[in-house]
Amino acid sequence: MSILVTGGTGYIGSHTSVELLKSGEDIIILDNLVNSQIDMVDKIKKISGKDLKFYNVNLLEKSEVDKIFKENNITEVIHFAGLKAVGESVKKPIEYYSNNLIGTLNLLEIMKKYDCKKIVFSSSATVYGKPKTVPIKEDFPLSTTNPYGTTKLMIEQILKDLYASDNEWSIIILRYFNPIGAHESGLIGENPNGIPNNLMPYINQVAIGKLDYLKVFGNDYDTPDGTGVRDYIHVVDLSLGHLKAIERVRKSNGIEIYNLGTGKGYSVLEMIQAFEKINNVKVNYKIVERRQGDIATCYADPNKAKLELGWEAKKTLEDMCRDGWKFTKNLNEQN
Ligand code: WQD
């Protein structure tokens, strides 16, 4: 009996794989390594002290995915695999729709063929678009402003229609807010290819000297200090949310959606100050114009996950800043 983790060598996938193994689960990772490295498999084994099967497979290769189900007794799937850079998706919509949608449809078709009807799907707060108020609840209106976000919204709709067609499915959709930080070992963390899009990897690379300064995208938003406010959540807290989702998906059929956030928002300047204070480093920055598509404020109401999954984020902003920095320093020493 195994859990198939698609995208299991990625940032959130690798941290979730570690927590699944530590909790005694048997997992199989499927990943095409388009945005991760093969040595992540050994790191996951090292941290957890457990073994696992890895398949270097692309979900677009249907026959290869079929072979994995034929060779193993897969009872649940956690589906992380997908392209996820907002800016890149605007430039390459066909690649994003093809990879994220066709890959997911292939996976679901093969799951159905092997009567594996329990899935946890990695979605994103980006499906809320520009929320009218905060904190954000799961029943808020949905809208997207980029192809990446639209693929998440479309896959959520596919899953809703799938359950409506066959109530034997057990589906949980998890909407992540802003995952940051790293495993306390410092062995795994967020290591984006090229120049980081997201705030915290960028701050880390400025602090370590790889980048000169952080561009703060606008300080004229309607927020306490004018810079963007987001719900930053420790990637290990986020990973533990998946273990609770697996527990729930095993218990009952149905389709449920949960926000995974802390319920607290921090501004860009607050993040810079916290990171500098906790790690005793300097982060040079300049205020520049707003980034297109950004919103002022976004943070979760995580109460549904607390009530129904028995999950809540426990790690602090200090943990997030300290653990992320430890990983960055380790990575820098290796290179
Ligand atoms: C956070 C804040 C920026 C970089 C994105 C995706 C979302 C999800 C998480 C996948 C904002 C500011 C950032 C920089 C800055 N990804 N910023 N300078 O945009 O909230 O969410 O990542 O699911 O789908 O949209 O995260 O880290 O890019 O930005 O000032 O160099 O930091 O304006 O206020 P975002 P982010």
Tab-separated table of C-alpha atoms and ligand atoms in Angstrom:
chain	number	residue	atom	x	y	z
A	1	MET	CA	0.000	0.000	0.000
A	2	SER	CA	1.690	3.191	-1.134
A	3	ILE	CA	0.968	6.885	-1.510
A	4	LEU	CA	2.040	8.225	-4.906
A	5	VAL	CA	3.558	11.712	-4.539
A	6	THR	CA	3.705	13.431	-7.917
A	7	GLY	CA	6.228	16.283	-7.956
A	8	GLY	CA	7.752	14.781	-4.812
A	9	THR	CA	11.245	16.209	-5.377
A	10	GLY	CA	9.952	19.792	-5.538
A	11	TYR	CA	9.956	22.323	-2.697
A	12	ILE	CA	6.664	21.378	-1.000
A	13	GLY	CA	6.658	17.831	-2.388
A	14	SER	CA	10.035	16.977	-0.844
A	15	HIS	CA	9.116	18.364	2.577
A	16	THR	CA	5.807	16.474	2.478
A	17	SER	CA	7.593	13.265	1.418
A	18	VAL	CA	9.884	13.572	4.466
A	19	GLU	CA	6.931	13.997	6.848
A	20	LEU	CA	4.996	11.106	5.234
A	21	LEU	CA	7.992	8.771	5.604
A	22	LYS	CA	8.652	9.924	9.186
A	23	SER	CA	5.014	9.129	10.036
A	24	GLY	CA	5.469	5.558	8.747
A	25	GLU	CA	3.829	5.883	5.355
A	26	ASP	CA	5.166	4.024	2.308
A	27	ILE	CA	5.586	6.456	-0.601
A	28	ILE	CA	6.476	6.427	-4.287
A	29	ILE	CA	7.723	9.644	-5.909
A	30	LEU	CA	6.992	10.478	-9.544
A	31	ASP	CA	8.869	13.513	-10.833
A	32	ASN	CA	10.286	14.659	-14.198
A	33	LEU	CA	12.924	16.833	-12.443
A	34	VAL	CA	12.033	19.859	-14.608
A	35	ASN	CA	12.316	22.118	-11.556
A	36	SER	CA	14.281	19.987	-9.076
A	37	GLN	CA	17.399	17.838	-8.809
A	38	ILE	CA	17.819	14.023	-8.573
A	39	ASP	CA	19.906	14.334	-5.369
A	40	MET	CA	16.711	15.400	-3.598
A	41	VAL	CA	15.675	11.704	-3.475
A	42	ASP	CA	18.736	10.802	-1.392
A	43	LYS	CA	18.225	13.851	0.837
A	44	ILE	CA	14.638	12.761	1.542
A	45	LYS	CA	15.887	9.256	2.404
A	46	LYS	CA	18.674	10.688	4.601
A	47	ILE	CA	16.429	13.018	6.598
A	48	SER	CA	13.653	10.452	7.091
A	49	GLY	CA	15.896	7.400	7.506
A	50	LYS	CA	13.484	5.534	5.235
A	51	ASP	CA	13.632	4.109	1.702
A	52	LEU	CA	11.348	5.026	-1.167
A	53	LYS	CA	10.785	4.253	-4.853
A	54	PHE	CA	11.485	7.026	-7.359
A	55	TYR	CA	10.309	7.164	-10.975
A	56	ASN	CA	11.739	9.835	-13.293
A	57	VAL	CA	8.520	10.158	-15.272
A	58	ASN	CA	6.545	12.969	-16.913
A	59	LEU	CA	2.774	12.831	-16.426
A	60	LEU	CA	2.424	13.497	-20.170
A	61	GLU	CA	3.873	9.996	-20.762
A	62	LYS	CA	0.655	8.106	-20.056
A	63	SER	CA	2.103	4.624	-20.613
A	64	GLU	CA	4.894	5.314	-18.106
A	65	VAL	CA	2.377	6.495	-15.521
A	66	ASP	CA	0.295	3.359	-16.185
A	67	LYS	CA	3.350	1.181	-15.508
A	68	ILE	CA	3.805	2.756	-12.053
A	69	PHE	CA	0.230	1.856	-11.107
A	70	LYS	CA	0.605	-1.624	-12.607
A	71	GLU	CA	3.831	-2.319	-10.670
A	72	ASN	CA	2.644	-0.945	-7.324
A	73	ASN	CA	-0.410	-0.991	-5.063
A	74	ILE	CA	-1.122	2.736	-4.969
A	75	THR	CA	-3.931	3.592	-2.551
A	76	GLU	CA	-3.772	7.406	-2.501
A	77	VAL	CA	-2.189	10.183	-4.573
A	78	ILE	CA	-0.850	13.581	-3.484
A	79	HIS	CA	-0.613	15.613	-6.692
A	80	PHE	CA	2.035	18.385	-6.591
A	81	ALA	CA	3.480	18.007	-10.104
A	82	GLY	CA	2.981	21.091	-12.251
A	83	LEU	CA	4.650	24.199	-13.609
A	84	LYS	CA	4.184	27.039	-11.095
A	85	ALA	CA	5.861	30.316	-12.088
A	86	VAL	CA	3.247	33.042	-12.470
A	87	GLY	CA	5.340	35.282	-14.723
A	88	GLU	CA	6.540	32.402	-16.903
A	89	SER	CA	2.944	31.215	-17.358
A	90	VAL	CA	2.002	34.564	-18.922
A	91	LYS	CA	4.792	34.116	-21.489
A	92	LYS	CA	4.186	30.366	-22.086
A	93	PRO	CA	0.432	29.681	-21.666
A	94	ILE	CA	0.320	26.666	-23.990
A	95	GLU	CA	3.142	24.951	-22.048
A	96	TYR	CA	1.342	25.615	-18.773
A	97	TYR	CA	-2.111	24.443	-19.952
A	98	SER	CA	-0.637	21.395	-21.649
A	99	ASN	CA	1.631	20.343	-18.808
A	100	ASN	CA	-0.667	21.086	-15.874
A	101	LEU	CA	-4.024	20.100	-17.372
A	102	ILE	CA	-3.133	17.152	-19.620
A	103	GLY	CA	-0.761	15.819	-16.977
A	104	THR	CA	-3.547	15.907	-14.395
A	105	LEU	CA	-6.119	14.365	-16.770
A	106	ASN	CA	-3.700	11.511	-17.549
A	107	LEU	CA	-3.166	10.922	-13.833
A	108	LEU	CA	-6.901	10.898	-13.047
A	109	GLU	CA	-7.682	8.558	-15.962
A	110	ILE	CA	-5.096	6.038	-14.797
A	111	MET	CA	-6.163	6.359	-11.164
A	112	LYS	CA	-9.710	5.504	-12.279
A	113	LYS	CA	-8.460	2.544	-14.345
A	114	TYR	CA	-6.742	1.075	-11.261
A	115	ASP	CA	-9.629	1.981	-8.955
A	116	CYS	CA	-7.472	4.407	-6.957
A	117	LYS	CA	-9.955	7.167	-6.096
A	118	LYS	CA	-8.320	9.080	-3.240
A	119	ILE	CA	-6.431	12.265	-4.127
A	120	VAL	CA	-5.062	15.343	-2.343
A	121	PHE	CA	-4.513	18.206	-4.799
A	122	SER	CA	-2.009	21.025	-4.422
A	123	SER	CA	-3.893	24.219	-5.240
A	124	SER	CA	-3.123	27.835	-4.416
A	125	ALA	CA	-4.569	30.986	-2.862
A	126	THR	CA	-4.006	32.519	-6.260
A	127	VAL	CA	-7.465	31.197	-7.225
A	128	TYR	CA	-8.997	33.925	-5.017
A	129	GLY	CA	-7.707	36.650	-7.350
A	130	LYS	CA	-8.155	40.104	-5.745
A	131	PRO	CA	-10.211	39.351	-2.605
A	132	LYS	CA	-12.704	42.061	-1.584
A	133	THR	CA	-12.004	41.475	2.116
A	134	VAL	CA	-9.610	39.490	4.309
A	135	PRO	CA	-9.238	37.014	5.941
A	136	ILE	CA	-10.132	34.773	3.011
A	137	LYS	CA	-12.565	31.859	3.465
A	138	GLU	CA	-12.880	28.830	1.171
A	139	ASP	CA	-16.290	29.983	-0.148
A	140	PHE	CA	-14.966	33.341	-1.373
A	141	PRO	CA	-15.393	34.182	-5.065
A	142	LEU	CA	-12.751	32.702	-7.370
A	143	SER	CA	-10.948	34.449	-10.210
A	144	THR	CA	-7.502	34.286	-11.716
A	145	THR	CA	-5.217	36.749	-13.461
A	146	ASN	CA	-2.605	34.474	-15.040
A	147	PRO	CA	-2.468	31.096	-16.834
A	148	TYR	CA	-0.755	29.401	-13.882
A	149	GLY	CA	-3.595	30.379	-11.541
A	150	THR	CA	-6.157	29.453	-14.187
A	151	THR	CA	-4.732	25.919	-14.453
A	152	LYS	CA	-5.241	25.546	-10.693
A	153	LEU	CA	-8.817	26.801	-10.993
A	154	MET	CA	-9.504	24.487	-13.955
A	155	ILE	CA	-8.114	21.449	-12.138
A	156	GLU	CA	-10.292	22.267	-9.124
A	157	GLN	CA	-13.286	22.308	-11.498
A	158	ILE	CA	-12.213	19.002	-13.092
A	159	LEU	CA	-12.066	17.434	-9.621
A	160	LYS	CA	-15.502	18.815	-8.683
A	161	ASP	CA	-16.995	17.401	-11.902
A	162	LEU	CA	-15.233	14.076	-11.350
A	163	TYR	CA	-16.757	13.707	-7.895
A	164	ALA	CA	-20.193	14.719	-9.224
A	165	SER	CA	-19.885	11.901	-11.804
A	166	ASP	CA	-18.712	9.258	-9.307
A	167	ASN	CA	-19.230	9.629	-5.565
A	168	GLU	CA	-16.716	6.879	-4.858
A	169	TRP	CA	-13.979	9.498	-5.169
A	170	SER	CA	-12.448	11.059	-2.082
A	171	ILE	CA	-10.904	14.416	-2.998
A	172	ILE	CA	-9.242	17.111	-0.899
A	173	ILE	CA	-8.110	20.397	-2.428
A	174	LEU	CA	-5.524	22.348	-0.410
A	175	ARG	CA	-5.102	26.065	-1.190
A	176	TYR	CA	-1.636	27.166	-0.077
A	177	PHE	CA	-0.896	30.745	0.866
A	178	ASN	CA	2.793	31.718	0.815
A	179	PRO	CA	5.033	28.773	1.753
A	180	ILE	CA	8.547	29.748	2.924
A	181	GLY	CA	11.332	28.381	5.098
A	182	ALA	CA	13.001	24.977	5.047
A	183	HIS	CA	13.400	21.733	6.974
A	184	GLU	CA	15.363	22.315	10.232
A	185	SER	CA	18.160	20.021	8.962
A	186	GLY	CA	19.085	22.658	6.372
A	187	LEU	CA	19.386	19.840	3.818
A	188	ILE	CA	16.279	20.696	1.784
A	189	GLY	CA	14.584	23.992	1.015
A	190	GLU	CA	13.472	26.322	-1.737
A	191	ASN	CA	16.109	26.421	-4.458
A	192	PRO	CA	14.498	27.950	-7.566
A	193	ASN	CA	16.320	27.774	-10.882
A	194	GLY	CA	17.534	31.215	-12.037
A	195	ILE	CA	16.505	34.536	-10.487
A	196	PRO	CA	13.817	33.921	-7.825
A	197	ASN	CA	10.312	35.261	-8.471
A	198	ASN	CA	9.209	34.966	-4.861
A	199	LEU	CA	10.111	37.264	-1.971
A	200	MET	CA	11.880	34.979	0.492
A	201	PRO	CA	14.243	33.160	-1.882
A	202	TYR	CA	15.178	36.604	-3.216
A	203	ILE	CA	15.806	37.993	0.299
A	204	ASN	CA	17.983	34.966	1.075
A	205	GLN	CA	20.061	35.439	-2.070
A	206	VAL	CA	20.590	39.155	-1.306
A	207	ALA	CA	21.632	38.298	2.265
A	208	ILE	CA	24.144	35.676	1.065
A	209	GLY	CA	25.550	38.131	-1.514
A	210	LYS	CA	24.389	36.365	-4.687
A	211	LEU	CA	22.118	39.315	-5.604
A	212	ASP	CA	22.839	43.016	-4.947
A	213	TYR	CA	19.548	44.229	-3.533
A	214	LEU	CA	15.865	43.405	-3.272
A	215	LYS	CA	13.394	45.380	-5.363
A	216	VAL	CA	10.390	46.099	-3.143
A	217	PHE	CA	7.508	46.166	-5.599
A	218	GLY	CA	5.654	49.269	-4.491
A	219	ASN	CA	5.044	50.993	-1.152
A	220	ASP	CA	1.815	52.753	-2.097
A	221	TYR	CA	-0.620	49.954	-1.352
A	222	ASP	CA	-3.452	50.418	1.136
A	223	THR	CA	-1.542	48.547	3.882
A	224	PRO	CA	0.020	49.709	7.197
A	225	ASP	CA	3.424	50.491	5.661
A	226	GLY	CA	2.351	50.613	2.005
A	227	THR	CA	4.042	47.342	0.991
A	228	GLY	CA	2.258	44.099	0.097
A	229	VAL	CA	0.880	41.915	2.893
A	230	ARG	CA	0.872	38.116	2.595
A	231	ASP	CA	0.206	35.018	4.728
A	232	TYR	CA	3.615	33.346	5.006
A	233	ILE	CA	3.464	29.760	6.238
A	234	HIS	CA	6.364	27.446	7.169
A	235	VAL	CA	6.739	24.729	4.526
A	236	VAL	CA	6.866	22.059	7.288
A	237	ASP	CA	3.516	23.239	8.687
A	238	LEU	CA	2.174	23.078	5.153
A	239	SER	CA	3.557	19.542	4.744
A	240	LEU	CA	1.921	18.368	7.964
A	241	GLY	CA	-1.381	19.667	6.575
A	242	HIS	CA	-1.050	17.014	3.840
A	243	LEU	CA	-0.740	14.226	6.401
A	244	LYS	CA	-3.998	15.386	7.974
A	245	ALA	CA	-5.562	15.524	4.494
A	246	ILE	CA	-4.489	11.927	3.792
A	247	GLU	CA	-6.057	10.850	7.105
A	248	ARG	CA	-9.298	12.521	6.082
A	249	VAL	CA	-9.287	11.260	2.492
A	250	ARG	CA	-8.991	7.699	3.804
A	251	LYS	CA	-11.963	8.104	6.129
A	252	SER	CA	-14.724	9.286	3.837
A	253	ASN	CA	-15.614	9.970	0.219
A	254	GLY	CA	-16.512	13.461	-0.930
A	255	ILE	CA	-14.755	16.630	-2.027
A	256	GLU	CA	-13.512	19.272	0.415
A	257	ILE	CA	-11.419	22.431	0.067
A	258	TYR	CA	-9.122	23.844	2.773
A	259	ASN	CA	-6.995	26.979	3.116
A	260	LEU	CA	-3.530	26.232	4.461
A	261	GLY	CA	-2.293	29.499	5.929
A	262	THR	CA	-1.496	30.959	9.339
A	263	GLY	CA	-4.297	33.542	9.316
A	264	LYS	CA	-1.726	36.320	9.877
A	265	GLY	CA	-0.369	38.742	7.275
A	266	TYR	CA	3.086	40.359	7.187
A	267	SER	CA	4.245	43.154	4.877
A	268	VAL	CA	7.360	43.042	2.719
A	269	LEU	CA	9.145	45.520	5.014
A	270	GLU	CA	8.150	43.479	8.073
A	271	MET	CA	9.621	40.373	6.426
A	272	ILE	CA	12.880	42.176	5.655
A	273	GLN	CA	13.135	43.477	9.243
A	274	ALA	CA	12.322	40.076	10.751
A	275	PHE	CA	14.836	38.286	8.533
A	276	GLU	CA	17.607	40.809	9.367
A	277	LYS	CA	16.923	40.660	13.112
A	278	ILE	CA	16.660	36.876	13.425
A	279	ASN	CA	19.667	36.098	11.246
A	280	ASN	CA	21.751	39.158	12.122
A	281	VAL	CA	22.269	39.989	8.443
A	282	LYS	CA	21.649	43.020	6.230
A	283	VAL	CA	19.215	42.946	3.318
A	284	ASN	CA	19.719	45.867	0.939
A	285	TYR	CA	16.561	46.961	-0.836
A	286	LYS	CA	15.099	49.686	-3.019
A	287	ILE	CA	11.470	50.655	-3.399
A	288	VAL	CA	10.470	50.384	-7.078
A	289	GLU	CA	7.173	50.442	-8.962
A	290	ARG	CA	4.494	47.855	-8.323
A	291	ARG	CA	4.744	44.420	-10.018
A	292	GLN	CA	1.907	43.884	-12.500
A	293	GLY	CA	-0.799	41.578	-11.158
A	294	ASP	CA	0.139	41.974	-7.487
A	295	ILE	CA	-2.578	42.596	-4.907
A	296	ALA	CA	-2.288	44.621	-1.694
A	297	THR	CA	-3.315	42.119	0.961
A	298	CYS	CA	-3.914	38.373	1.074
A	299	TYR	CA	-4.179	36.165	4.148
A	300	ALA	CA	-6.222	33.114	5.106
A	301	ASP	CA	-9.013	32.255	7.479
A	302	PRO	CA	-7.632	28.775	8.339
A	303	ASN	CA	-10.434	27.784	10.697
A	304	LYS	CA	-12.034	25.168	8.430
A	305	ALA	CA	-8.799	23.171	8.337
A	306	LYS	CA	-8.517	23.513	12.110
A	307	LEU	CA	-12.062	22.301	12.708
A	308	GLU	CA	-12.236	19.518	10.103
A	309	LEU	CA	-8.637	18.369	9.700
A	310	GLY	CA	-7.412	19.106	13.209
A	311	TRP	CA	-4.560	21.073	11.605
A	312	GLU	CA	-3.113	24.500	12.316
A	313	ALA	CA	0.188	26.170	11.573
A	314	LYS	CA	2.452	26.127	14.625
A	315	LYS	CA	5.823	27.502	13.476
A	316	THR	CA	6.666	31.156	13.989
A	317	LEU	CA	7.981	33.841	11.651
A	318	GLU	CA	11.320	33.430	13.432
A	319	ASP	CA	11.315	29.703	12.556
A	320	MET	CA	10.571	30.521	8.917
A	321	CYS	CA	13.366	33.108	8.640
A	322	ARG	CA	15.926	31.060	10.572
A	323	ASP	CA	15.287	27.738	8.817
A	324	GLY	CA	15.310	29.283	5.341
A	325	TRP	CA	18.595	31.071	6.062
A	326	LYS	CA	20.219	27.854	7.385
A	327	PHE	CA	19.355	26.094	4.106
A	328	THR	CA	20.697	29.008	2.025
A	329	LYS	CA	24.007	28.982	3.915
A	330	ASN	CA	24.312	25.196	3.509
A	331	LEU	CA	23.603	25.438	-0.215
A	332	ASN	CA	26.174	28.221	-0.566
A	333	GLU	CA	28.854	26.134	1.187
A	334	GLN	CA	28.156	23.184	-1.177
A	335	ASN	CA	28.536	25.282	-4.350
B	1	WQD	C1	5.097	38.285	-2.001
B	1	WQD	C2	5.155	39.788	-1.749
B	1	WQD	C3	5.361	41.075	-3.759
B	1	WQD	C4	9.339	39.569	-4.800
B	1	WQD	C5	3.088	33.896	-5.539
B	1	WQD	C6	2.138	33.254	-6.486
B	1	WQD	C7	1.260	32.292	-5.763
B	1	WQD	C8	2.100	31.333	-4.957
B	1	WQD	C9	3.048	32.063	-4.035
B	1	WQD	C10	2.295	29.303	-6.201
B	1	WQD	C11	4.336	40.600	-2.745
B	1	WQD	C12	6.608	41.225	-2.893
B	1	WQD	C13	8.134	39.784	-4.152
B	1	WQD	C14	10.279	40.617	-4.924
B	1	WQD	C15	8.776	42.052	-3.718
B	1	WQD	N1	2.823	30.477	-5.809
B	1	WQD	N2	7.873	41.010	-3.625
B	1	WQD	N3	9.956	41.834	-4.377
B	1	WQD	O1	3.014	36.962	-5.440
B	1	WQD	O2	2.098	36.587	-3.074
B	1	WQD	O3	2.373	34.651	-4.605
B	1	WQD	O4	3.837	32.916	-4.860
B	1	WQD	O5	1.247	28.819	-5.885
B	1	WQD	O6	0.528	31.584	-6.738
B	1	WQD	O7	1.306	34.252	-7.022
B	1	WQD	O8	4.389	35.749	-3.682
B	1	WQD	O9	6.712	35.948	-2.950
B	1	WQD	O10	6.115	36.650	-5.321
B	1	WQD	O11	5.394	38.073	-3.390
B	1	WQD	O12	8.522	43.180	-3.235
B	1	WQD	O13	11.387	40.492	-5.516
B	1	WQD	O14	6.502	40.223	-1.909
B	1	WQD	O15	4.996	42.322	-4.346
B	1	WQD	O16	3.794	41.705	-2.055
B	1	WQD	P1	2.917	36.119	-4.222
B	1	WQD	P2	5.733	36.579	-3.885
